[in-house]
Amino acid sequence: MRPNSQSMRTLADVAARARNVLAGGCDSPVRSGWSIAEPMFVQSSAAGAYAFDGEGRRYVDYVMGYGPLLFGHSHPALTTGLDDLARHGFVWGTTHAEEIRLGERIRTHLPSMERMRFVTTGSEAVMSAVRVARAFTERNVVLKFAGNYHGHFDLALLDAGASAQTTGARRGGIPEGVMRDVIVARYNDLDSVDALVRGRERELAAILVEPVCGNMGWVRPAPGFLEGLRERCDGYGALLIFDEVITWPRLGLRGAQARSGIVPDLTTIGKVMGGGAPIAAFGGREAVMNELAPIGSVFTGGTHAGNPFCVAMAHRVLDLLEEHPEYYARMSSLARQLAAGLRSILTERGSLYAVVQDESVVDFKFRPGPPNRDYDDARMADKKQYAAYYRAMLERGVLLPPSVNEVMFLSTAHTTADVEATLAAAAESLALRQ
Ligand SMILES: Cc1ncc(COP(=O)(O)O)c(C=O)c1O
């Protein structure tokens, strides 16, 4: 694929316009390109596995909306018949039959969600789960892990991964009081949990964790890590919250919890759930969820929560996955092909970077050695090299996530030809660095 500098110049012009009206040129810092330097990619349209810029130039898209697009952009099963859906209305403000059915359907796949509540974003889901856990335990302290990302509410941002690493963006506007009740431990390190909780065991309301982390590169839990968290929660009388906003149902309809065999007290889901439409949920043990008003004293609510349009989209996502279990094997095989190709390019160049593949996720960072285990590892990645690689890939028609903390998401829309084009671009882009 030929590098295209005209597109790059146009992108620079449109990025300047964006900065003149949108704060920082974006709605979410990572999109501004702060991490990979100019130009910020400004998208005009999308179809299947592709993003298009303002000049109609096509890019193989591995951002996939940062995860939601398991079926690529505009899968016909998700985009057909939307007029009929719209005719039923976008928001009703009542509980409705399809919402009840959606809850029942989700629970067959995630039985730990004995009771659930729908919200609009992953941030809301995690914020609400934390509030319920605090009410149930009548405690305040929450332990989380550096490099995990749980959304943009106050406590979630402390030492978070993903785009929360924007320079100076970690603490601004977050009251000291919030920080007092948060403990940030090292992922995959039970000793750090023990050391940090010591003396505060009876204050701990919850341990909040991504059971497989997708926000400091792709980081799998080490053997015994999640089991250790479960045991500690039981010992402390705290709740275990699995944030499956990325992992469900990307890793399968039973999520990371089935894979690990660990049953959390509370679970949060979102992203893929709506196939691109904004819907998320939190749920868990009935006794815990009974803390919510009108049964209990905890308030959560939302004008758009459980709206019929997004609920219908979530049903369509489940229809697709239940009717096509082969999708997972297909995506995983393509992701393996991409990972194997990247590994051989890197090996040929003598670069000892680990390439990680898990179902439809592929990730590699410019850091020699084994895959990331925690955020200390993730921080060692060479950001400058990633930025150069990102730009070279963009010029060659491949859209990578514009941050070293993010991962490549594949979808049912990606093809072998896309992977081959990506590998050709990667071979050229990596060669440029020497
Ligand atoms: C694991 C995880 N939890 C929560 C969130 C927040 O979700 P949202 O961006 O929908 O608020 C994200 C977003 O990237 C996430 O990766």
Short mmCIF file of C-alpha atoms and ligand atoms in Angstrom, two decimals:
data_model
loop_
_atom_site.label_atom_id
_atom_site.label_comp_id
_atom_site.label_asym_id
_atom_site.label_seq_id
_atom_site.Cartn_x
_atom_site.Cartn_y
_atom_site.Cartn_z
CA MET A 1 0.00 0.00 0.00
CA ARG A 2 1.37 3.44 -0.92
CA PRO A 3 1.83 6.06 1.78
CA ASN A 4 -0.52 8.96 1.27
CA SER A 5 0.77 12.35 2.39
CA GLN A 6 -2.13 14.35 0.85
CA SER A 7 -4.54 12.62 3.24
CA MET A 8 -2.20 13.41 6.10
CA ARG A 9 -2.21 17.14 5.19
CA THR A 10 -6.00 17.18 4.94
CA LEU A 11 -6.24 15.46 8.31
CA ALA A 12 -4.03 18.16 9.81
CA ASP A 13 -6.35 20.90 8.44
CA VAL A 14 -9.51 19.30 9.75
CA ALA A 15 -7.86 18.63 13.11
CA ALA A 16 -7.16 22.35 13.43
CA ARG A 17 -10.86 23.08 12.82
CA ALA A 18 -11.81 20.52 15.47
CA ARG A 19 -9.60 22.19 18.04
CA ASN A 20 -11.29 25.49 17.33
CA VAL A 21 -14.69 24.25 18.48
CA LEU A 22 -14.37 21.02 20.49
CA ALA A 23 -12.48 21.24 23.77
CA GLY A 24 -9.07 19.79 22.93
CA GLY A 25 -10.48 18.88 19.52
CA CYS A 26 -12.34 15.84 20.81
CA ASP A 27 -14.89 14.31 23.19
CA SER A 28 -12.45 11.82 24.70
CA PRO A 29 -8.74 12.70 25.10
CA VAL A 30 -7.31 9.66 23.38
CA ARG A 31 -8.96 10.67 20.12
CA SER A 32 -7.04 13.95 20.01
CA GLY A 33 -3.86 12.11 19.13
CA TRP A 34 -1.97 13.48 22.17
CA SER A 35 -0.36 10.11 22.57
CA ILE A 36 0.81 9.59 18.99
CA ALA A 37 1.29 13.23 17.99
CA GLU A 38 -0.30 14.79 14.89
CA PRO A 39 -2.31 14.23 12.87
CA MET A 40 -5.40 13.37 14.86
CA PHE A 41 -7.47 11.05 12.70
CA VAL A 42 -10.82 12.60 11.80
CA GLN A 43 -13.24 10.05 10.43
CA SER A 44 -15.99 10.73 7.91
CA SER A 45 -17.69 7.39 7.51
CA ALA A 46 -17.35 3.68 8.10
CA ALA A 47 -18.40 0.34 6.65
CA GLY A 48 -17.58 -3.20 7.70
CA ALA A 49 -13.93 -3.38 8.73
CA TYR A 50 -13.11 0.05 7.32
CA ALA A 51 -12.96 3.66 8.43
CA PHE A 52 -12.91 6.46 5.84
CA ASP A 53 -11.40 9.92 6.05
CA GLY A 54 -12.83 13.12 4.54
CA GLU A 55 -11.31 12.33 1.16
CA GLY A 56 -12.92 8.92 1.07
CA ARG A 57 -9.64 7.15 1.72
CA ARG A 58 -10.13 3.71 3.26
CA TYR A 59 -8.35 2.40 6.36
CA VAL A 60 -8.52 -1.08 7.87
CA ASP A 61 -9.95 -0.21 11.26
CA TYR A 62 -8.61 -1.90 14.40
CA VAL A 63 -10.04 0.71 16.78
CA MET A 64 -13.56 -0.65 16.23
CA GLY A 65 -15.03 2.08 18.41
CA TYR A 66 -12.64 0.96 21.23
CA GLY A 67 -14.33 -2.41 21.40
CA PRO A 68 -18.09 -2.27 20.77
CA LEU A 69 -17.96 -3.24 17.09
CA LEU A 70 -17.63 -7.00 17.31
CA PHE A 71 -19.46 -7.22 13.97
CA GLY A 72 -17.62 -4.32 12.35
CA HIS A 73 -19.32 -1.12 11.27
CA SER A 74 -22.92 -1.31 10.09
CA HIS A 75 -23.55 -5.08 10.06
CA PRO A 76 -26.84 -5.56 8.17
CA ALA A 77 -28.43 -7.40 11.11
CA LEU A 78 -27.84 -4.28 13.18
CA THR A 79 -28.65 -1.63 10.61
CA THR A 80 -31.68 -3.03 8.81
CA GLY A 81 -35.19 -2.13 9.92
CA LEU A 82 -34.10 0.79 12.07
CA ASP A 83 -37.00 2.91 10.80
CA ASP A 84 -39.41 0.41 12.37
CA LEU A 85 -37.49 0.56 15.62
CA ALA A 86 -37.53 4.35 15.57
CA ARG A 87 -41.29 4.33 14.94
CA HIS A 88 -41.70 2.58 18.30
CA GLY A 89 -39.88 5.48 19.91
CA PHE A 90 -36.43 6.08 21.28
CA VAL A 91 -37.25 6.58 24.91
CA TRP A 92 -40.35 5.65 26.89
CA GLY A 93 -39.65 6.27 30.54
CA THR A 94 -41.31 3.03 31.61
CA THR A 95 -40.16 -0.52 32.25
CA HIS A 96 -41.00 -2.54 29.15
CA ALA A 97 -41.35 -6.13 28.03
CA GLU A 98 -38.25 -6.26 25.84
CA GLU A 99 -36.12 -4.90 28.65
CA ILE A 100 -37.34 -7.68 30.94
CA ARG A 101 -36.63 -10.24 28.22
CA LEU A 102 -33.14 -8.77 27.67
CA GLY A 103 -32.35 -9.11 31.37
CA GLU A 104 -33.53 -12.72 31.33
CA ARG A 105 -31.44 -13.45 28.25
CA ILE A 106 -28.30 -11.90 29.70
CA ARG A 107 -28.77 -13.84 32.91
CA THR A 108 -28.78 -17.18 31.06
CA HIS A 109 -25.25 -16.33 29.91
CA LEU A 110 -24.07 -14.56 33.07
CA PRO A 111 -25.93 -16.32 35.90
CA SER A 112 -24.04 -14.32 38.52
CA MET A 113 -26.16 -11.31 37.45
CA GLU A 114 -29.17 -12.50 39.45
CA ARG A 115 -30.57 -8.98 39.34
CA MET A 116 -29.45 -6.23 37.00
CA ARG A 117 -30.13 -2.69 35.96
CA PHE A 118 -29.55 -1.11 32.55
CA VAL A 119 -27.66 2.14 32.15
CA THR A 120 -26.21 3.98 29.17
CA THR A 121 -22.43 3.78 29.51
CA GLY A 122 -19.80 1.59 31.07
CA SER A 123 -18.79 4.46 33.36
CA GLU A 124 -22.28 4.60 34.80
CA ALA A 125 -22.39 0.84 35.22
CA VAL A 126 -19.17 0.76 37.26
CA MET A 127 -20.02 3.90 39.24
CA SER A 128 -23.37 2.35 40.18
CA ALA A 129 -21.87 -1.04 41.08
CA VAL A 130 -19.39 0.67 43.40
CA ARG A 131 -22.17 2.63 45.11
CA VAL A 132 -24.24 -0.52 45.65
CA ALA A 133 -21.20 -2.34 47.04
CA ARG A 134 -20.53 0.49 49.48
CA ALA A 135 -24.12 0.50 50.65
CA PHE A 136 -24.28 -3.27 51.05
CA THR A 137 -21.07 -3.49 53.05
CA GLU A 138 -21.60 -0.17 54.83
CA ARG A 139 -17.95 0.57 54.04
CA ASN A 140 -16.23 3.13 51.84
CA VAL A 141 -12.85 1.90 50.66
CA VAL A 142 -12.47 0.51 47.14
CA LEU A 143 -9.38 -1.30 45.93
CA LYS A 144 -8.61 -1.10 42.23
CA PHE A 145 -5.62 -1.78 40.02
CA ALA A 146 -3.22 0.57 38.29
CA GLY A 147 -3.71 0.43 34.54
CA ASN A 148 -7.29 -0.85 34.72
CA TYR A 149 -9.83 1.59 33.28
CA HIS A 150 -13.37 1.76 34.59
CA GLY A 151 -14.70 4.98 33.09
CA HIS A 152 -14.43 8.65 33.90
CA PHE A 153 -16.10 9.03 37.29
CA ASP A 154 -13.96 10.30 40.15
CA LEU A 155 -12.49 7.28 41.88
CA ALA A 156 -12.10 5.31 38.67
CA LEU A 157 -9.53 7.70 37.28
CA LEU A 158 -6.83 7.27 39.90
CA ASP A 159 -3.91 5.54 38.18
CA ALA A 160 -6.22 4.36 35.43
CA GLY A 161 -5.00 3.00 32.12
CA ALA A 162 -6.36 3.66 28.65
CA SER A 163 -6.66 7.32 27.73
CA ALA A 164 -6.74 8.42 31.38
CA GLN A 165 -2.98 8.77 31.05
CA THR A 166 -3.32 12.05 29.17
CA THR A 167 -0.75 14.38 30.68
CA GLY A 168 -2.14 16.07 33.76
CA ALA A 169 -5.58 14.51 33.39
CA ARG A 170 -5.48 12.16 36.30
CA ARG A 171 -6.27 14.27 39.33
CA GLY A 172 -7.86 17.50 38.10
CA GLY A 173 -11.30 18.05 39.62
CA ILE A 174 -11.15 14.97 41.84
CA PRO A 175 -11.54 15.89 45.51
CA GLU A 176 -8.95 14.78 48.05
CA GLY A 177 -11.74 13.06 49.97
CA VAL A 178 -12.33 10.67 47.08
CA MET A 179 -8.67 9.68 47.01
CA ARG A 180 -8.68 8.80 50.70
CA ASP A 181 -11.09 5.96 50.07
CA VAL A 182 -9.29 4.41 47.11
CA ILE A 183 -6.43 1.93 47.22
CA VAL A 184 -4.56 1.32 43.98
CA ALA A 185 -2.73 -2.02 43.87
CA ARG A 186 -0.57 -3.67 41.22
CA TYR A 187 -2.38 -6.01 38.81
CA ASN A 188 -1.38 -9.67 39.11
CA ASP A 189 0.26 -8.98 42.47
CA LEU A 190 -1.60 -10.34 45.49
CA ASP A 191 1.25 -9.26 47.78
CA SER A 192 0.60 -5.65 46.82
CA VAL A 193 -3.08 -6.16 47.65
CA ASP A 194 -2.20 -7.59 51.06
CA ALA A 195 0.33 -4.89 51.83
CA LEU A 196 -2.00 -2.04 50.89
CA VAL A 197 -5.10 -3.43 52.60
CA ARG A 198 -3.30 -4.28 55.85
CA GLY A 199 -4.98 -2.42 58.68
CA ARG A 200 -7.95 -1.38 56.50
CA GLU A 201 -9.51 -4.82 56.01
CA ARG A 202 -12.74 -3.84 57.78
CA GLU A 203 -13.03 -0.63 55.77
CA LEU A 204 -12.88 -2.37 52.39
CA ALA A 205 -16.17 -2.32 50.49
CA ALA A 206 -15.02 -3.84 47.21
CA ILE A 207 -12.21 -4.96 44.97
CA LEU A 208 -12.84 -3.67 41.46
CA VAL A 209 -10.98 -5.42 38.65
CA GLU A 210 -10.91 -6.09 34.94
CA PRO A 211 -10.79 -9.91 34.97
CA VAL A 212 -8.77 -9.66 31.75
CA CYS A 213 -7.40 -6.17 31.30
CA GLY A 214 -7.70 -4.38 27.98
CA ASN A 215 -6.50 -0.95 29.04
CA MET A 216 -2.74 -1.31 29.55
CA GLY A 217 -2.29 -3.43 26.50
CA TRP A 218 -3.96 -6.83 26.80
CA VAL A 219 -3.08 -8.33 30.17
CA ARG A 220 -4.27 -11.73 31.25
CA PRO A 221 -4.70 -12.53 34.93
CA ALA A 222 -1.85 -14.68 36.22
CA PRO A 223 -2.87 -18.12 37.52
CA GLY A 224 -4.33 -17.72 41.00
CA PHE A 225 -4.75 -13.93 40.80
CA LEU A 226 -8.54 -13.80 40.46
CA GLU A 227 -8.91 -16.75 42.87
CA GLY A 228 -6.76 -14.80 45.34
CA LEU A 229 -8.99 -11.74 45.00
CA ARG A 230 -12.09 -13.88 45.59
CA GLU A 231 -10.57 -15.39 48.72
CA ARG A 232 -9.51 -12.01 50.04
CA CYS A 233 -12.94 -10.48 49.45
CA ASP A 234 -14.54 -13.37 51.30
CA GLY A 235 -12.02 -13.00 54.11
CA TYR A 236 -12.46 -9.22 54.41
CA GLY A 237 -16.24 -9.27 53.97
CA ALA A 238 -15.84 -7.15 50.82
CA LEU A 239 -17.45 -7.60 47.41
CA LEU A 240 -15.68 -8.60 44.21
CA ILE A 241 -16.67 -6.53 41.17
CA PHE A 242 -15.70 -7.80 37.72
CA ASP A 243 -15.64 -5.06 35.13
CA GLU A 244 -16.49 -6.99 31.96
CA VAL A 245 -17.26 -3.90 29.88
CA ILE A 246 -14.63 -5.01 27.35
CA THR A 247 -14.65 -8.76 27.91
CA TRP A 248 -18.38 -9.54 27.66
CA PRO A 249 -19.28 -10.87 25.19
CA ARG A 250 -16.02 -10.31 23.27
CA LEU A 251 -14.41 -13.30 24.97
CA GLY A 252 -17.57 -15.40 24.69
CA LEU A 253 -21.15 -15.23 25.85
CA ARG A 254 -20.21 -16.41 29.32
CA GLY A 255 -17.54 -13.77 29.66
CA ALA A 256 -14.25 -13.76 31.51
CA GLN A 257 -16.01 -15.00 34.62
CA ALA A 258 -16.78 -18.39 33.11
CA ARG A 259 -13.25 -18.65 31.76
CA SER A 260 -11.78 -17.99 35.19
CA GLY A 261 -14.35 -20.03 37.09
CA ILE A 262 -14.63 -17.20 39.61
CA VAL A 263 -18.07 -15.89 40.48
CA PRO A 264 -18.04 -12.15 41.21
CA ASP A 265 -20.58 -10.47 43.48
CA LEU A 266 -21.19 -7.75 40.92
CA THR A 267 -20.52 -7.48 37.18
CA THR A 268 -20.52 -4.57 34.78
CA ILE A 269 -21.04 -4.92 31.02
CA GLY A 270 -21.31 -2.51 28.08
CA LYS A 271 -19.53 -1.83 24.76
CA VAL A 272 -20.30 -4.86 22.48
CA MET A 273 -23.61 -5.30 24.28
CA GLY A 274 -25.35 -2.65 22.17
CA GLY A 275 -23.54 -3.39 18.91
CA GLY A 276 -22.57 0.27 18.79
CA ALA A 277 -25.69 1.67 20.48
CA PRO A 278 -25.10 3.07 23.97
CA ILE A 279 -26.32 0.56 26.51
CA ALA A 280 -24.60 -1.00 29.51
CA ALA A 281 -25.64 -2.80 32.69
CA PHE A 282 -24.56 -3.68 36.18
CA GLY A 283 -25.85 -6.55 38.24
CA GLY A 284 -25.06 -9.32 40.66
CA ARG A 285 -26.22 -11.10 43.77
CA GLU A 286 -29.86 -10.49 44.52
CA ALA A 287 -29.19 -9.52 48.13
CA VAL A 288 -26.66 -6.91 46.99
CA MET A 289 -28.82 -5.51 44.20
CA ASN A 290 -31.71 -5.22 46.67
CA GLU A 291 -29.84 -2.22 48.07
CA LEU A 292 -31.19 -0.29 45.10
CA ALA A 293 -34.24 1.93 45.50
CA PRO A 294 -37.13 1.38 45.61
CA ILE A 295 -36.25 -1.75 47.65
CA GLY A 296 -33.23 -0.22 49.37
CA SER A 297 -31.65 3.16 49.84
CA VAL A 298 -29.26 3.42 46.87
CA PHE A 299 -30.37 5.62 44.02
CA THR A 300 -29.35 5.09 40.41
CA GLY A 301 -31.44 6.11 37.45
CA GLY A 302 -31.25 7.53 33.97
CA THR A 303 -33.53 9.13 31.41
CA HIS A 304 -32.15 6.89 28.67
CA ALA A 305 -31.58 3.80 30.82
CA GLY A 306 -33.11 0.70 29.22
CA ASN A 307 -34.60 2.70 26.35
CA PRO A 308 -36.43 0.53 23.79
CA PHE A 309 -34.13 1.42 20.89
CA CYS A 310 -30.90 0.37 22.58
CA VAL A 311 -32.56 -2.64 24.19
CA ALA A 312 -33.66 -3.81 20.73
CA MET A 313 -30.08 -3.37 19.48
CA ALA A 314 -28.80 -5.48 22.39
CA HIS A 315 -31.27 -8.23 21.46
CA ARG A 316 -29.92 -8.13 17.91
CA VAL A 317 -26.38 -8.57 19.22
CA LEU A 318 -27.44 -11.60 21.27
CA ASP A 319 -29.38 -12.99 18.30
CA LEU A 320 -26.25 -12.83 16.17
CA LEU A 321 -24.01 -14.45 18.75
CA GLU A 322 -26.46 -17.16 19.77
CA GLU A 323 -27.25 -18.03 16.14
CA HIS A 324 -23.62 -17.91 15.01
CA PRO A 325 -21.35 -19.49 17.60
CA GLU A 326 -18.87 -20.03 14.73
CA TYR A 327 -18.18 -16.28 14.69
CA TYR A 328 -15.86 -16.62 17.66
CA ALA A 329 -13.76 -19.34 16.02
CA ARG A 330 -13.57 -17.33 12.81
CA MET A 331 -12.45 -14.12 14.51
CA SER A 332 -10.00 -15.97 16.68
CA SER A 333 -8.45 -17.70 13.68
CA LEU A 334 -8.04 -14.39 11.86
CA ALA A 335 -6.54 -12.79 14.97
CA ARG A 336 -4.11 -15.72 15.25
CA GLN A 337 -3.09 -15.13 11.64
CA LEU A 338 -2.46 -11.45 12.33
CA ALA A 339 -0.52 -12.21 15.52
CA ALA A 340 1.59 -14.88 13.81
CA GLY A 341 2.39 -12.51 10.93
CA LEU A 342 3.40 -9.72 13.32
CA ARG A 343 5.54 -12.15 15.30
CA SER A 344 7.44 -13.25 12.23
CA ILE A 345 8.00 -9.66 11.04
CA LEU A 346 9.28 -8.71 14.48
CA THR A 347 11.47 -11.80 14.75
CA GLU A 348 13.00 -11.13 11.34
CA ARG A 349 13.90 -7.66 12.52
CA GLY A 350 15.32 -8.99 15.77
CA SER A 351 12.70 -7.12 17.84
CA LEU A 352 11.87 -9.10 20.94
CA TYR A 353 8.39 -7.70 21.47
CA ALA A 354 5.70 -10.11 22.64
CA VAL A 355 2.59 -10.30 20.46
CA VAL A 356 -0.49 -11.20 22.48
CA GLN A 357 -3.65 -12.68 20.95
CA ASP A 358 -6.80 -13.59 22.81
CA GLU A 359 -9.97 -14.37 20.84
CA SER A 360 -10.48 -11.32 18.59
CA VAL A 361 -7.89 -9.12 20.32
CA VAL A 362 -4.30 -8.62 19.17
CA ASP A 363 -1.73 -6.50 20.93
CA PHE A 364 1.96 -5.76 20.81
CA LYS A 365 3.97 -3.02 22.37
CA PHE A 366 7.45 -1.67 21.80
CA ARG A 367 8.82 -3.29 24.92
CA PRO A 368 11.19 -6.25 24.78
CA GLY A 369 10.35 -9.21 26.98
CA PRO A 370 7.30 -11.22 27.95
CA PRO A 371 3.75 -9.81 27.69
CA ASN A 372 2.72 -7.09 30.14
CA ARG A 373 1.72 -8.37 33.57
CA ASP A 374 0.96 -5.03 35.16
CA TYR A 375 1.06 -1.29 34.64
CA ASP A 376 4.73 -1.03 35.53
CA ASP A 377 5.42 -3.20 32.49
CA ALA A 378 2.98 -1.23 30.34
CA ARG A 379 4.69 2.04 31.22
CA MET A 380 7.98 0.69 29.82
CA ALA A 381 6.61 0.60 26.27
CA ASP A 382 8.41 3.00 23.94
CA LYS A 383 5.73 5.58 23.16
CA LYS A 384 7.82 7.38 20.55
CA GLN A 385 8.30 4.21 18.58
CA TYR A 386 4.60 3.45 18.82
CA ALA A 387 3.77 6.96 17.61
CA ALA A 388 6.05 6.55 14.58
CA TYR A 389 4.57 3.12 13.86
CA TYR A 390 1.02 4.48 14.23
CA ARG A 391 1.70 7.26 11.73
CA ALA A 392 3.42 4.97 9.24
CA MET A 393 0.50 2.53 9.44
CA LEU A 394 -2.02 5.35 8.99
CA GLU A 395 -0.21 6.51 5.86
CA ARG A 396 -0.48 2.94 4.59
CA GLY A 397 -4.22 2.66 5.21
CA VAL A 398 -4.34 0.99 8.62
CA LEU A 399 -6.05 2.70 11.56
CA LEU A 400 -4.52 1.61 14.87
CA PRO A 401 -5.64 2.80 18.29
CA PRO A 402 -3.93 6.15 18.91
CA SER A 403 -2.48 5.18 22.29
CA VAL A 404 0.04 2.68 23.50
CA ASN A 405 -2.39 1.51 26.19
CA GLU A 406 -5.07 0.37 23.76
CA VAL A 407 -5.32 -2.90 21.83
CA MET A 408 -6.31 -3.94 18.30
CA PHE A 409 -9.87 -5.21 18.05
CA LEU A 410 -10.88 -7.47 15.16
CA SER A 411 -14.45 -8.13 14.12
CA THR A 412 -16.53 -10.50 12.01
CA ALA A 413 -16.13 -7.98 9.18
CA HIS A 414 -12.32 -8.30 8.95
CA THR A 415 -11.06 -10.64 6.26
CA THR A 416 -7.87 -12.49 5.43
CA ALA A 417 -7.20 -9.85 2.77
CA ASP A 418 -7.42 -7.13 5.45
CA VAL A 419 -4.97 -9.01 7.63
CA GLU A 420 -2.59 -9.52 4.70
CA ALA A 421 -2.74 -5.81 3.83
CA THR A 422 -2.10 -4.98 7.48
CA LEU A 423 0.92 -7.26 7.63
CA ALA A 424 2.35 -5.75 4.45
CA ALA A 425 1.90 -2.28 5.95
CA ALA A 426 3.45 -3.43 9.24
CA ALA A 427 6.49 -4.88 7.49
CA GLU A 428 7.10 -1.55 5.73
CA SER A 429 6.33 0.57 8.78
CA LEU A 430 8.60 -1.40 11.09
CA ALA A 431 11.39 -1.31 8.50
CA LEU A 432 11.19 2.50 8.47
CA ARG A 433 12.23 2.68 12.09
CA GLN A 434 15.83 1.63 11.45
C1 LIG B 1 -13.14 -2.04 31.26
C2 LIG B 1 -13.89 -0.77 31.04
N1 LIG B 1 -14.81 -0.38 31.95
C3 LIG B 1 -15.53 0.74 31.80
C4 LIG B 1 -15.34 1.55 30.70
C5 LIG B 1 -16.16 2.81 30.55
O1 LIG B 1 -17.11 2.61 29.57
P1 LIG B 1 -17.74 3.89 28.80
O2 LIG B 1 -16.65 4.46 27.96
O3 LIG B 1 -18.87 3.28 28.03
O4 LIG B 1 -18.20 4.83 29.85
C6 LIG B 1 -14.41 1.19 29.74
C7 LIG B 1 -14.20 2.05 28.55
O5 LIG B 1 -13.26 1.93 27.81
C8 LIG B 1 -13.65 0.02 29.91
O6 LIG B 1 -12.71 -0.36 29.04
#
